[in-house]
Coordinates of C-alpha atoms in Angstrom, one line a residue:
X1 CA 1.2 -32.3 -8.7
X2 CA -1.3 -30.9 -6.2
X3 CA 1.2 -30.0 -3.6
X4 CA 3.1 -28.0 -6.2
X5 CA -0.1 -26.2 -7.5
X6 CA -1.3 -25.5 -4.0
X7 CA 1.6 -24.4 -1.7
X8 CA 0.4 -23.8 1.8
X9 CA 2.1 -21.7 4.5
X10 CA 1.2 -22.4 8.1
X11 CA 2.5 -19.1 9.3
X12 CA 0.6 -17.0 6.6
X13 CA -2.0 -14.5 7.6
X14 CA -4.5 -16.1 5.3
X15 CA -6.5 -19.1 6.4
X16 CA -5.7 -22.5 4.9
X17 CA -9.1 -22.5 3.1
X18 CA -8.2 -19.2 1.5
X19 CA -4.8 -20.5 0.4
X20 CA -6.4 -23.6 -1.1
X21 CA -8.9 -21.5 -3.1
X22 CA -6.2 -19.1 -4.3
X23 CA -4.0 -22.0 -5.5
X24 CA -6.8 -23.7 -7.3
X25 CA -8.1 -20.4 -8.9
X26 CA -4.6 -19.6 -10.2
X27 CA -4.1 -23.1 -11.6
X28 CA -7.5 -23.0 -13.3
X29 CA -6.9 -19.6 -14.9
X30 CA -3.5 -20.7 -16.1
X31 CA -4.9 -23.8 -17.7
X32 CA -2.9 -26.2 -15.5
X33 CA -5.9 -28.4 -14.6
X34 CA -7.6 -30.5 -17.3
X35 CA -11.3 -29.9 -17.9
X36 CA -11.8 -33.6 -18.7
X37 CA -10.5 -35.0 -15.4
X38 CA -12.2 -34.7 -12.0
X39 CA -10.4 -33.0 -9.2
X40 CA -9.3 -35.2 -6.3
X41 CA -12.0 -36.0 -3.7
X42 CA -12.1 -33.9 -0.6
X43 CA -10.6 -36.7 1.5
X44 CA -7.8 -37.4 -1.1
X45 CA -6.7 -33.8 -1.5
X46 CA -6.9 -33.2 2.2
X47 CA -4.5 -36.1 2.8
X48 CA -2.0 -34.8 0.1
X49 CA -2.1 -31.2 1.5
X50 CA -2.2 -32.4 5.1
X51 CA -5.2 -30.3 6.0
X52 CA -8.7 -31.2 7.2
X53 CA -11.2 -32.6 4.8
X54 CA -13.6 -29.9 5.8
X55 CA -11.1 -27.2 4.6
X56 CA -11.1 -28.8 1.1
X57 CA -14.9 -29.3 0.9
X58 CA -15.6 -25.6 1.9
X59 CA -13.0 -24.5 -0.7
X60 CA -14.6 -26.6 -3.4
X61 CA -18.0 -25.3 -2.6
X62 CA -16.9 -21.7 -2.7
X63 CA -15.3 -22.2 -6.1
X64 CA -18.6 -23.8 -7.3
X65 CA -20.5 -20.7 -6.1
X66 CA -18.0 -18.4 -7.9
X67 CA -18.2 -20.3 -11.1
X68 CA -14.7 -21.8 -11.2
X69 CA -15.9 -25.4 -10.7
X70 CA -19.0 -27.4 -11.5
X71 CA -20.2 -30.4 -9.5
X72 CA -21.3 -33.5 -11.4
X73 CA -23.4 -36.0 -9.5
X74 CA -21.4 -39.2 -8.7
X75 CA -18.4 -37.9 -10.8
X76 CA -17.0 -35.1 -8.6
X77 CA -15.8 -31.6 -9.3
X78 CA -14.6 -30.4 -12.7
X79 CA -13.2 -27.1 -14.1
X80 CA -16.0 -25.0 -15.4
X81 CA -15.4 -24.5 -19.2
X82 CA -17.3 -21.2 -19.1
X83 CA -14.7 -19.6 -16.8
X84 CA -12.0 -20.2 -19.3
X85 CA -13.9 -18.9 -22.3
X86 CA -13.7 -15.5 -20.8
X87 CA -10.0 -15.8 -20.1
X88 CA -7.3 -14.9 -22.7
X89 CA -5.3 -17.8 -23.7
X90 CA -1.7 -17.9 -22.5
X91 CA 1.0 -17.8 -25.2
X92 CA 4.3 -19.5 -25.0
X93 CA 6.9 -16.8 -24.2
X94 CA 9.1 -18.0 -27.1
X95 CA 6.3 -17.0 -29.5
X96 CA 6.4 -13.4 -28.4
X97 CA 9.2 -11.5 -30.2
X98 CA 10.1 -7.9 -29.3
X99 CA 10.2 -5.8 -32.5
X100 CA 11.4 -2.5 -30.9
X101 CA 11.1 -1.2 -27.4
X102 CA 10.1 2.5 -27.1
X103 CA 12.7 4.9 -25.8
X104 CA 10.8 6.3 -22.9
X105 CA 13.5 8.8 -22.0
X106 CA 12.8 10.8 -25.2
X107 CA 9.1 10.8 -24.4
X108 CA 9.1 11.9 -20.8
X109 CA 8.2 15.5 -20.0
X110 CA 10.2 15.2 -16.8
X111 CA 12.6 12.7 -15.3
X112 CA 11.4 12.2 -11.8
X113 CA 14.4 10.0 -10.9
X114 CA 16.5 13.1 -10.6
X115 CA 14.4 14.5 -7.7
X116 CA 15.7 14.1 -4.1
X117 CA 13.1 12.1 -2.1
X118 CA 12.7 10.7 1.4
X119 CA 13.7 7.1 1.3
X120 CA 12.0 4.7 3.7
X121 CA 12.6 0.9 3.8
X122 CA 9.5 -1.1 3.2
X123 CA 10.7 -3.6 5.8
X124 CA 11.1 -1.1 8.5
X125 CA 9.2 -3.3 11.0
X126 CA 12.1 -5.8 10.9
X127 CA 14.5 -3.2 12.5
X128 CA 15.0 -3.5 16.3
X129 CA 15.2 0.3 16.7
X130 CA 12.9 1.9 14.0
X131 CA 13.3 5.6 14.5
X132 CA 11.3 6.1 11.4
X133 CA 8.9 9.0 10.9
X134 CA 5.4 8.8 9.5
X135 CA 4.7 5.2 10.2
X136 CA 2.4 3.9 13.0
X137 CA 2.9 1.2 15.5
X138 CA 0.5 -1.6 14.5
X139 CA -0.1 -2.4 18.1
X140 CA -1.7 1.0 18.6
X141 CA -4.3 0.6 15.9
X142 CA -7.9 0.1 17.3
X143 CA -8.6 -3.1 15.6
X144 CA -11.8 -4.0 17.4
X145 CA -13.4 -0.6 16.9
X146 CA -12.3 -0.5 13.2
X147 CA -13.8 -4.0 12.7
X148 CA -17.1 -2.9 14.1
X149 CA -17.2 0.0 11.7
X150 CA -16.2 -2.3 8.8
X151 CA -19.0 -4.7 9.7
X152 CA -21.6 -1.9 9.8
X153 CA -20.4 -0.5 6.5
X154 CA -20.8 -4.0 5.0
X155 CA -24.6 -4.1 5.6
X156 CA -26.7 -4.7 2.5
X157 CA -28.0 -1.2 2.4
X158 CA -24.6 0.5 2.9
X159 CA -22.9 -1.8 0.4
X160 CA -25.6 -1.0 -2.2
X161 CA -25.0 2.7 -1.5
X162 CA -21.2 2.4 -1.4
X163 CA -21.0 0.5 -4.7
X164 CA -22.6 3.4 -6.5
X165 CA -20.5 6.0 -8.3
X166 CA -20.6 9.3 -6.3
X167 CA -19.6 11.1 -9.6
X168 CA -17.9 14.1 -7.9
X169 CA -19.5 14.0 -4.4
X170 CA -18.4 12.6 -1.0
X171 CA -20.0 10.6 1.7
X172 CA -22.3 13.1 3.4
X173 CA -21.9 11.5 6.8
X174 CA -18.1 11.7 6.6
X175 CA -18.2 15.4 5.5
X176 CA -20.5 16.2 8.4
X177 CA -18.3 14.4 10.9
X178 CA -15.2 16.2 9.6
X179 CA -17.0 19.5 9.9
X180 CA -18.4 19.0 13.4
X181 CA -15.9 16.7 15.1
X182 CA -12.4 16.9 13.5
X183 CA -12.0 20.5 12.2
X184 CA -13.4 22.3 15.3
X185 CA -10.5 20.8 17.3
X186 CA -8.3 23.1 15.2
X187 CA -10.6 26.1 15.6
X188 CA -12.0 25.7 12.1
X189 CA -15.8 26.0 11.6
X190 CA -17.0 25.5 8.0
X191 CA -19.9 24.4 5.9
X192 CA -19.8 21.3 3.8
X193 CA -19.3 23.3 0.6
X194 CA -15.9 24.4 1.9
X195 CA -14.6 20.8 2.2
X196 CA -13.3 18.2 -0.3
X197 CA -12.3 14.7 0.7
X198 CA -8.9 13.6 -0.8
X199 CA -6.6 10.6 -1.1
X200 CA -4.4 12.0 1.7
X201 CA -2.9 15.4 2.0
X202 CA -0.6 14.7 -0.9
X203 CA -3.6 14.4 -3.2
X204 CA -4.8 17.8 -1.9
X205 CA -1.5 19.5 -2.6
X206 CA -1.5 17.9 -6.1
X207 CA -5.0 19.3 -6.8
X208 CA -4.0 22.8 -5.6
X209 CA -0.8 22.8 -7.7
X210 CA -2.7 21.8 -10.9
X211 CA -5.4 24.3 -10.4
X212 CA -3.4 27.3 -9.4
X213 CA 0.3 27.0 -10.5
X214 CA 2.0 27.6 -13.8
X215 CA 5.6 28.1 -14.9
X216 CA 5.5 31.8 -13.8
X217 CA 4.0 31.2 -10.4
X218 CA 6.3 32.1 -7.5
X219 CA 6.0 29.8 -4.5
X220 CA 7.6 30.3 -1.1
X221 CA 8.5 27.1 0.7
X222 CA 10.1 26.5 4.1
X223 CA 13.8 25.6 4.1
X224 CA 14.3 23.0 5.5
X225 CA 10.8 21.8 4.6
X226 CA 8.7 18.9 3.3
X227 CA 10.5 17.4 0.2
X228 CA 7.3 15.9 -1.3
X229 CA 5.6 19.3 -1.5
X230 CA 8.8 20.8 -3.0
X231 CA 9.1 18.1 -5.6
X232 CA 5.4 18.3 -6.4
X233 CA 5.5 22.1 -6.9
X234 CA 8.6 21.7 -9.1
X235 CA 6.4 19.8 -11.6
X236 CA 4.5 23.1 -12.2
X237 CA 7.1 25.8 -11.7
X238 CA 10.8 26.3 -11.0
X239 CA 10.1 29.7 -9.3
X240 CA 10.6 28.5 -5.7
X241 CA 11.7 30.8 -3.0
X242 CA 13.5 29.2 -0.1
X243 CA 12.1 30.8 3.1
X244 CA 14.1 30.9 6.3
X245 CA 13.3 28.8 9.4
X246 CA 14.3 29.5 13.0
X247 CA 13.2 28.2 16.4
X248 CA 9.8 29.7 15.9
X249 CA 9.1 28.3 12.5
X250 CA 8.8 30.4 9.4
X251 CA 10.6 33.8 9.5
X252 CA 8.4 36.6 8.4
X253 CA 10.6 38.8 6.2
X254 CA 10.7 40.5 2.8
X255 CA 11.3 37.2 0.9
X256 CA 7.6 36.5 1.3
X257 CA 6.6 39.7 -0.4
X258 CA 7.5 38.5 -3.9
X259 CA 5.6 35.2 -3.6
X260 CA 2.3 34.3 -5.1
X261 CA 1.8 31.4 -2.7
X262 CA 3.5 30.4 0.5
X263 CA 3.4 26.8 1.7
X264 CA 3.8 26.5 5.5
X265 CA 3.5 23.9 8.3
X266 CA 2.9 26.3 11.2
X267 CA 1.6 24.0 13.9
X268 CA 4.5 21.6 13.7
X269 CA 7.1 22.7 11.2
X270 CA 8.4 19.9 9.0
X271 CA 11.0 18.7 9.8
X272 CA 12.3 21.0 12.6
X273 CA 9.2 20.5 14.8
X274 CA 9.1 24.3 15.6
X275 CA 5.7 25.8 16.4
X276 CA 4.8 29.2 14.9
X277 CA 3.7 31.6 17.7
X278 CA 0.5 33.6 17.4
X279 CA 2.1 36.9 16.6
X280 CA 3.9 35.4 13.6
X281 CA 0.8 33.8 12.3
X282 CA -1.0 37.2 12.4
X283 CA 2.0 38.8 10.7
X284 CA 1.9 36.2 7.9
X285 CA -1.8 36.8 7.4
X286 CA -1.2 40.6 7.2
X287 CA 1.4 40.1 4.6
X288 CA -1.0 37.9 2.6
X289 CA -3.6 40.6 2.6
X290 CA -1.0 43.4 1.9
X291 CA 0.7 41.6 -1.1
X292 CA -2.3 39.6 -2.4
X293 CA -0.7 36.2 -1.7
X294 CA -2.3 32.8 -0.8
X295 CA -1.2 30.7 2.1
X296 CA -1.2 26.9 1.9
X297 CA -1.4 25.4 5.4
X298 CA -0.4 21.8 5.8
X299 CA -1.6 20.8 9.2
X300 CA -0.2 17.3 8.8
X301 CA 0.2 16.4 12.5
X302 CA -2.6 18.4 14.2
X303 CA -3.7 15.6 16.5
X304 CA -0.2 14.8 17.9
X305 CA -0.3 17.3 20.7
X306 CA 0.0 16.2 24.3
X307 CA 2.2 18.8 25.9
X308 CA -0.1 21.8 26.4
X309 CA -3.0 23.6 24.7
X310 CA -2.2 23.8 21.0
X311 CA -2.4 27.1 19.1
X312 CA -5.4 27.1 16.7
X313 CA -4.8 26.4 13.0
X314 CA -3.7 29.3 10.9
X315 CA -6.9 28.8 9.0
X316 CA -8.9 29.6 12.1
X317 CA -7.5 33.2 12.0
X318 CA -8.2 33.6 8.3
X319 CA -10.9 36.3 7.7
X320 CA -10.3 36.9 4.0
X321 CA -10.3 33.3 2.7
X322 CA -6.6 33.5 1.9
X323 CA -5.6 30.2 3.6
X324 CA -6.0 26.9 1.9
X325 CA -6.0 24.2 4.6
X326 CA -4.8 20.6 4.0
X327 CA -5.5 18.0 6.6
X328 CA -5.1 14.2 6.9
X329 CA -6.1 11.3 9.1
X330 CA -2.8 9.4 8.3
X331 CA -0.8 10.4 11.3
X332 CA -3.6 10.1 13.8
X333 CA -5.2 6.9 12.5
X334 CA -3.2 5.0 9.9
X335 CA -0.9 6.1 7.1
X336 CA -2.3 3.3 4.8
X337 CA -5.8 4.7 5.1
X338 CA -4.9 7.5 2.6
X339 CA -7.7 9.8 3.5
X340 CA -7.4 13.6 3.8
X341 CA -9.3 16.7 3.2
X342 CA -9.0 20.1 1.6
X343 CA -10.6 23.2 3.2
X344 CA -10.9 26.5 1.2
X345 CA -13.3 29.0 -0.2
X346 CA -16.3 27.3 -1.8
X347 CA -15.5 28.7 -5.2
X348 CA -12.0 27.0 -5.1
X349 CA -13.5 23.8 -3.7
X350 CA -16.0 23.6 -6.5
X351 CA -13.1 23.8 -9.0
X352 CA -11.1 21.2 -7.0
X353 CA -14.1 18.9 -7.0
X354 CA -14.3 19.1 -10.8
X355 CA -10.6 18.4 -11.2
X356 CA -10.7 15.5 -8.8
X357 CA -13.6 14.0 -10.8
X358 CA -11.3 14.0 -13.9
X359 CA -8.4 12.5 -12.0
X360 CA -10.0 9.8 -9.8
X361 CA -13.7 10.5 -9.4
X362 CA -13.7 10.3 -5.6
X363 CA -12.0 8.3 -2.8
X364 CA -13.6 4.8 -2.4
X365 CA -17.1 5.2 -1.0
X366 CA -16.9 2.2 1.3
X367 CA -13.7 3.6 2.9
X368 CA -15.3 6.9 3.3
X369 CA -18.3 5.4 5.0
X370 CA -16.2 3.2 7.3
X371 CA -14.2 6.2 8.5
X372 CA -17.5 8.2 8.9
X373 CA -18.8 5.5 11.2
X374 CA -15.5 5.4 13.1
X375 CA -15.9 9.2 13.7
X376 CA -19.7 9.0 14.4
X377 CA -19.5 6.3 17.0
X378 CA -16.8 8.2 19.0
X379 CA -14.0 5.7 18.3
X380 CA -11.8 8.4 16.8
X381 CA -12.0 10.6 19.9
X382 CA -11.2 7.7 22.2
X383 CA -8.4 6.5 19.9
X384 CA -6.8 10.0 20.0
X385 CA -6.9 10.0 23.8
X386 CA -5.3 6.6 24.0
X387 CA -2.6 7.2 21.5
X388 CA -1.8 10.6 22.9
X389 CA -1.0 9.0 26.3
X390 CA 1.3 6.4 24.6
X391 CA 3.0 9.0 22.4
X392 CA 3.5 11.3 25.4
X393 CA 5.4 8.6 27.3
X394 CA 7.5 7.8 24.3
X395 CA 8.2 11.5 23.8
X396 CA 9.3 11.7 27.4
X397 CA 11.6 8.7 27.0
X398 CA 13.1 10.4 23.8
X399 CA 13.7 13.6 25.7
X400 CA 15.5 11.9 28.5
X401 CA 17.6 9.7 26.2
X402 CA 18.6 12.6 23.9
X403 CA 19.4 14.7 26.9
X404 CA 21.7 12.0 28.3
X405 CA 23.4 10.7 25.1
X406 CA 23.1 13.6 22.6
X407 CA 22.8 16.8 24.7
X408 CA 22.3 20.1 22.9
X409 CA 21.6 18.3 19.6
X410 CA 17.9 19.2 19.4
X411 CA 15.3 21.6 20.5
X412 CA 12.4 20.0 22.5
X413 CA 9.3 20.1 20.3
X414 CA 6.9 22.6 21.8
X415 CA 3.8 21.1 20.1
X416 CA 4.6 17.4 20.7
X417 CA 4.5 15.6 17.4
X418 CA 6.1 12.3 16.7
X419 CA 9.7 13.1 15.8
X420 CA 12.8 15.0 16.8
X421 CA 15.0 17.0 14.4
X422 CA 18.6 16.3 15.4
X423 CA 21.8 18.3 14.6
X424 CA 24.8 16.1 14.6
X425 CA 28.4 17.3 14.9
X426 CA 29.5 19.4 11.9
X427 CA 31.7 16.7 10.5
X428 CA 29.0 14.1 10.7
X429 CA 27.6 12.8 7.4
X430 CA 24.0 11.6 8.3
X431 CA 23.8 9.4 5.2
X432 CA 26.9 7.5 6.2
X433 CA 25.6 7.4 9.7
X434 CA 22.3 5.9 8.6
X435 CA 24.1 3.2 6.6
X436 CA 26.3 2.3 9.6
X437 CA 23.3 2.3 12.0
X438 CA 21.3 0.0 9.7
X439 CA 23.9 -2.7 10.3
X440 CA 22.9 -2.7 14.0
X441 CA 19.2 -2.6 13.2
X442 CA 18.9 1.1 13.9
X443 CA 16.8 3.1 11.5
X444 CA 17.2 6.8 11.2
X445 CA 16.4 9.3 8.4
X446 CA 19.1 11.6 7.0
X447 CA 17.9 15.2 6.8
X448 CA 19.7 16.7 3.8
X449 CA 16.7 15.9 1.6
X450 CA 14.7 18.5 3.4
X451 CA 16.9 21.3 2.3
X452 CA 16.2 23.0 -1.0
X453 CA 19.7 24.2 -1.9
X454 CA 22.1 22.3 -4.1
X455 CA 24.7 21.7 -1.3
X456 CA 22.6 21.1 1.9
X457 CA 24.1 20.5 5.3
X458 CA 24.7 16.8 5.9
X459 CA 24.8 16.7 9.6
X460 CA 21.0 16.7 10.3
X461 CA 18.7 13.7 10.7
X462 CA 15.2 13.0 12.0
X463 CA 14.2 10.5 14.7
X464 CA 10.6 9.4 14.7
X465 CA 9.2 7.6 17.7
X466 CA 5.7 6.6 16.7
X467 CA 6.9 3.1 15.7
X468 CA 9.3 2.2 18.4
X469 CA 8.3 0.9 21.8
X470 CA 9.3 2.7 25.0
X471 CA 11.5 -0.1 26.3
X472 CA 13.8 0.2 23.2
X473 CA 14.2 4.0 23.0
X474 CA 17.0 4.4 25.5
X475 CA 19.1 1.6 24.2
X476 CA 18.6 2.7 20.6
X477 CA 19.7 6.3 21.3
X478 CA 22.7 5.0 23.3
X479 CA 23.8 2.9 20.4
X480 CA 23.2 5.8 18.0
X481 CA 25.4 8.1 20.1
X482 CA 28.2 5.6 20.1
X483 CA 28.0 5.4 16.3
X484 CA 28.3 9.2 16.1
X485 CA 31.3 9.2 18.4
X486 CA 33.1 6.6 16.3
X487 CA 32.4 8.6 13.1

């Protein structure tokens, strides 16, 4: 009985004591342990589960502290009846009879399943050659520094502060660090009232679209561009203008003139990796003033520069508050962190803060404080320096491998970044190529989803290198080129 209720895995990331506690907790809440009978002694259960007696004793004691068990002198440990009184009783599945399932298709305002989205396998780490974009190599994460900040954020005083509801505010230390340490790297100097912390850059774009767009709003988007932004904007308006891209990023032409908003990725165009030169940035800002349009700048990969001095952000040149700036710590620190920021005129930030309060109040306070400490203690700066050196070496390996096996298939990214945009032969179908590559544990991303037209070119694909080690890059590109030749 007990080995079935408490199934232990020696290779699991959790300790044996934690697994014992979880197994017992689940069994108690599901009513599988009688309240009238004592649990096995620590020695007896340890023998059955083949663990140390101390593991069981500590697990029992923790469950007593948490109210799941009670200890009776000379009798042993029993299930605490009080814990079950607050738990809904489980019903037999046969007693639950469906009387009519709603037809959700008739109730949906929009069917999101028809949108074309980037597909990324959850198990990408199992691939030998994961040329996936937007994911970080776990080996590069600064575990020791992060743990130090977590420990500090878990102090009694900070936990008390972090457990409070900020209502619509953000962690003051985090906001200060973003203003004085992160944004100045991009040439942006602002006051705290110009910044809102978000759940990643995607949350920032969602807030902007809900505040500013309606069915008649005309939005210019890069083509090819970022699919998630395109799909998000389509929830508010169908008036999208596909703007041309060349080797210098967004082409400044008359298409922009009829837009109310223009969404751009000037520092590192997504997905082509092109960097918009300074003269184009100035021309775009002039058009914004001339035609009364607003620019949404997504500076999603601002820290991934290790080639030469980067151009300042478009926002740094903005004198008329016509640029809304979206940034994130996902690419530089960890994608799972989900922490970004929105920079704009204080009037717009005030409205964004009120909308965020309705949607989610604010990003978790303890996460904000941990990141604030990470910035404040200088860990972020040292991490950026370390990771830049690693990514530069990988970038150099990618350049050499692509030049050897797929010459003339890509332009070398001027800004650096963490991916290459590759143009395959005209007859190459990148989706079929990706399926074929997966069989040999090669992960690539087809590029057709980045184009806004109904019949996009199928011979483009993206190769990320933030998640693949240097020693596998050359072999992976070699195998990829052979796949292309066979196709």
